Amino acid sequence: LTKARIMLAHGDQLRAEGTDDEASLRSEAANQYRTAIQQLQKAQAQDKTGQIIQQCRYLTGVGHLKLGDVRAAEQAFERTRRLHFHTPEALAASLYEAEIQQTQGRHDVALTTFLDALAEVGDPQTYRNPWVSLAAFSDRLLAAHKKFREADQFEEALQLSHAAQETLPMDEMLQAE
């Protein structure tokens, strides 16, 4: 698991490095992501205690998303959310899954997934998630709210803002309405 996380981070680092040989860097980053996914699959198969499987499933989705394989990423995130409900990985996977759904124009499904994720936050004072901080969660909801408005999905934007204000301090979202 640790090796795969390092490979994902190294792939990100390679993608961030801008040089004259962009194609080579992208190819090397993609190789890092593919190798990380293979390592994660191997770790899942070897996990006899079930202690790391949800992390592996979540990170597999992240790896697929970094590779641009949105379909595989969405499947991995949905599986993580469904099989590991009430875990930090499920919450983080829900956000990615909802963002993918929204990007694909599946606004009603995306709204439901965002609302499910919001319900998992619980008390903001005690919220802890190693994959997505409360500030990042709020930022991603603000971005989703903006995308709903830009797509003329005003009812979805309104429902998201009402649900968010019950859980998170979302003054920016309310000001946008």
CSV table of C-alpha atoms in Angstrom, one decimal:
chain,number,residue,atom,x,y,z
A,1,LEU,CA,0.0,0.0,0.0
A,2,THR,CA,2.7,2.4,0.9
A,3,LYS,CA,4.7,1.7,-2.3
A,4,ALA,CA,1.5,2.3,-4.3
A,5,ARG,CA,0.9,5.7,-2.6
A,6,ILE,CA,4.5,6.7,-3.3
A,7,MET,CA,4.1,5.8,-6.9
A,8,LEU,CA,0.9,7.8,-7.2
A,9,ALA,CA,2.7,10.8,-5.7
A,10,HIS,CA,5.7,10.3,-7.9
A,11,GLY,CA,3.3,10.2,-11.0
A,12,ASP,CA,1.8,13.5,-9.8
A,13,GLN,CA,5.3,15.0,-9.4
A,14,LEU,CA,6.2,14.0,-12.9
A,15,ARG,CA,3.1,15.5,-14.3
A,16,ALA,CA,3.8,18.7,-12.4
A,17,GLU,CA,7.3,19.0,-13.8
A,18,GLY,CA,7.1,21.1,-16.9
A,19,THR,CA,10.0,20.4,-19.3
A,20,ASP,CA,10.7,20.3,-23.0
A,21,ASP,CA,9.9,16.6,-23.1
A,22,GLU,CA,6.2,16.7,-21.9
A,23,ALA,CA,5.2,13.5,-23.7
A,24,SER,CA,8.0,11.5,-22.0
A,25,LEU,CA,7.0,12.9,-18.6
A,26,ARG,CA,3.3,12.1,-19.2
A,27,SER,CA,4.2,8.6,-20.3
A,28,GLU,CA,6.4,8.0,-17.3
A,29,ALA,CA,3.7,9.4,-15.0
A,30,ALA,CA,1.1,7.1,-16.6
A,31,ASN,CA,3.5,4.1,-16.0
A,32,GLN,CA,3.7,5.1,-12.4
A,33,TYR,CA,-0.1,5.2,-12.1
A,34,ARG,CA,-0.5,1.8,-13.8
A,35,THR,CA,2.2,0.2,-11.6
A,36,ALA,CA,0.5,1.7,-8.5
A,37,ILE,CA,-2.8,0.2,-9.5
A,38,GLN,CA,-1.2,-3.2,-10.0
A,39,GLN,CA,0.4,-2.9,-6.5
A,40,LEU,CA,-2.9,-1.9,-5.0
A,41,GLN,CA,-4.6,-4.9,-6.6
A,42,LYS,CA,-1.9,-7.2,-5.3
A,43,ALA,CA,-2.2,-5.7,-1.8
A,44,GLN,CA,-6.0,-6.3,-1.9
A,45,ALA,CA,-5.5,-9.9,-2.8
A,46,GLN,CA,-3.0,-10.3,0.0
A,47,ASP,CA,-5.0,-8.5,2.7
A,48,LYS,CA,-6.2,-11.4,4.9
A,49,THR,CA,-7.4,-9.1,7.7
A,50,GLY,CA,-9.4,-6.6,5.7
A,51,GLN,CA,-7.5,-3.8,7.3
A,52,ILE,CA,-6.4,-2.1,4.1
A,53,ILE,CA,-8.7,-3.2,1.4
A,54,GLN,CA,-10.9,-0.1,1.5
A,55,GLN,CA,-7.8,2.1,1.1
A,56,CYS,CA,-6.6,0.0,-1.8
A,57,ARG,CA,-10.0,0.2,-3.5
A,58,TYR,CA,-10.2,4.0,-3.0
A,59,LEU,CA,-6.6,4.6,-4.3
A,60,THR,CA,-7.3,2.3,-7.3
A,61,GLY,CA,-10.1,4.8,-8.3
A,62,VAL,CA,-7.7,7.7,-7.8
A,63,GLY,CA,-5.1,5.9,-10.0
A,64,HIS,CA,-7.6,5.3,-12.8
A,65,LEU,CA,-8.8,8.9,-12.6
A,66,LYS,CA,-5.2,10.2,-12.9
A,67,LEU,CA,-4.8,7.9,-16.0
A,68,GLY,CA,-7.9,9.5,-17.5
A,69,ASP,CA,-9.9,6.2,-17.3
A,70,VAL,CA,-13.1,7.9,-15.9
A,71,ARG,CA,-15.2,4.8,-16.3
A,72,ALA,CA,-12.9,2.6,-14.3
A,73,ALA,CA,-12.4,5.3,-11.7
A,74,GLU,CA,-16.2,5.7,-11.3
A,75,GLN,CA,-16.6,2.0,-10.9
A,76,ALA,CA,-13.8,1.8,-8.3
A,77,PHE,CA,-15.3,4.8,-6.4
A,78,GLU,CA,-18.8,3.3,-6.5
A,79,ARG,CA,-17.5,0.0,-5.2
A,80,THR,CA,-15.6,1.6,-2.4
A,81,ARG,CA,-18.6,3.7,-1.4
A,82,ARG,CA,-21.0,0.7,-1.5
A,83,LEU,CA,-18.7,-1.9,0.2
A,84,HIS,CA,-17.1,0.3,2.8
A,85,PHE,CA,-20.0,2.6,3.8
A,86,HIS,CA,-19.2,4.9,6.8
A,87,THR,CA,-15.5,4.9,6.2
A,88,PRO,CA,-13.2,7.8,5.3
A,89,GLU,CA,-12.5,6.1,2.0
A,90,ALA,CA,-16.2,5.8,1.2
A,91,LEU,CA,-16.8,9.5,1.8
A,92,ALA,CA,-13.8,10.5,-0.3
A,93,ALA,CA,-14.9,8.1,-3.0
A,94,SER,CA,-18.4,9.6,-2.9
A,95,LEU,CA,-17.1,13.1,-3.7
A,96,TYR,CA,-15.1,11.8,-6.7
A,97,GLU,CA,-18.0,9.8,-7.9
A,98,ALA,CA,-20.4,12.7,-7.7
A,99,GLU,CA,-17.9,15.0,-9.5
A,100,ILE,CA,-17.6,12.5,-12.3
A,101,GLN,CA,-21.4,12.1,-12.5
A,102,GLN,CA,-21.8,15.9,-12.6
A,103,THR,CA,-19.2,16.3,-15.3
A,104,GLN,CA,-21.1,13.7,-17.4
A,105,GLY,CA,-24.3,15.7,-17.1
A,106,ARG,CA,-26.0,13.2,-14.8
A,107,HIS,CA,-27.1,16.0,-12.4
A,108,ASP,CA,-29.8,14.1,-10.5
A,109,VAL,CA,-27.5,11.2,-9.7
A,110,ALA,CA,-24.7,13.6,-8.8
A,111,LEU,CA,-26.9,15.5,-6.5
A,112,THR,CA,-27.9,12.3,-4.7
A,113,THR,CA,-24.3,11.2,-4.3
A,114,PHE,CA,-23.3,14.7,-3.0
A,115,LEU,CA,-26.1,14.6,-0.5
A,116,ASP,CA,-25.1,11.1,0.6
A,117,ALA,CA,-21.6,12.3,1.1
A,118,LEU,CA,-22.8,15.3,3.1
A,119,ALA,CA,-24.8,13.0,5.4
A,120,GLU,CA,-21.6,11.2,6.2
A,121,VAL,CA,-19.9,14.3,7.5
A,122,GLY,CA,-21.7,14.4,10.7
A,123,ASP,CA,-20.6,17.0,13.2
A,124,PRO,CA,-18.0,19.3,11.6
A,125,GLN,CA,-16.4,19.7,15.0
A,126,THR,CA,-15.5,16.1,15.2
A,127,TYR,CA,-15.0,15.4,11.4
A,128,ARG,CA,-11.7,13.7,10.6
A,129,ASN,CA,-10.8,12.2,7.2
A,130,PRO,CA,-7.2,11.5,6.0
A,131,TRP,CA,-8.3,11.7,2.4
A,132,VAL,CA,-10.3,15.0,2.4
A,133,SER,CA,-10.2,17.7,4.9
A,134,LEU,CA,-13.3,19.6,5.9
A,135,ALA,CA,-12.0,22.7,4.0
A,136,ALA,CA,-11.4,20.6,0.9
A,137,PHE,CA,-14.8,19.1,1.2
A,138,SER,CA,-16.4,22.5,1.4
A,139,ASP,CA,-14.4,23.7,-1.5
A,140,ARG,CA,-15.5,20.8,-3.6
A,141,LEU,CA,-19.1,21.4,-2.7
A,142,LEU,CA,-18.8,25.0,-3.7
A,143,ALA,CA,-17.3,24.0,-7.0
A,144,ALA,CA,-20.2,21.5,-7.5
A,145,HIS,CA,-22.7,24.2,-6.6
A,146,LYS,CA,-21.2,26.5,-9.2
A,147,LYS,CA,-21.3,23.8,-11.9
A,148,PHE,CA,-24.9,23.1,-11.2
A,149,ARG,CA,-25.7,26.9,-11.6
A,150,GLU,CA,-23.6,27.1,-14.8
A,151,ALA,CA,-25.5,24.1,-16.2
A,152,ASP,CA,-28.8,25.8,-15.4
A,153,GLN,CA,-29.5,23.1,-12.8
A,154,PHE,CA,-30.9,25.6,-10.3
A,155,GLU,CA,-33.0,23.2,-8.3
A,156,GLU,CA,-30.0,20.9,-7.8
A,157,ALA,CA,-27.9,23.9,-6.7
A,158,LEU,CA,-30.6,25.0,-4.3
A,159,GLN,CA,-30.9,21.5,-2.8
A,160,LEU,CA,-27.2,21.2,-2.4
A,161,SER,CA,-26.9,24.6,-0.7
A,162,HIS,CA,-29.7,23.8,1.7
A,163,ALA,CA,-28.2,20.4,2.7
A,164,ALA,CA,-24.7,21.9,3.0
A,165,GLN,CA,-25.8,24.8,5.3
A,166,GLU,CA,-27.1,22.2,7.8
A,167,THR,CA,-23.7,20.6,8.0
A,168,LEU,CA,-21.0,23.1,6.9
A,169,PRO,CA,-20.3,26.8,7.0
A,170,MET,CA,-21.1,27.5,3.4
A,171,ASP,CA,-21.6,31.3,3.3
A,172,GLU,CA,-20.2,31.6,-0.2
A,173,MET,CA,-22.7,29.1,-1.5
A,174,LEU,CA,-25.6,30.9,0.1
A,175,GLN,CA,-24.4,34.3,-1.3
A,176,ALA,CA,-24.4,32.8,-4.8
A,177,GLU,CA,-28.1,32.1,-4.7
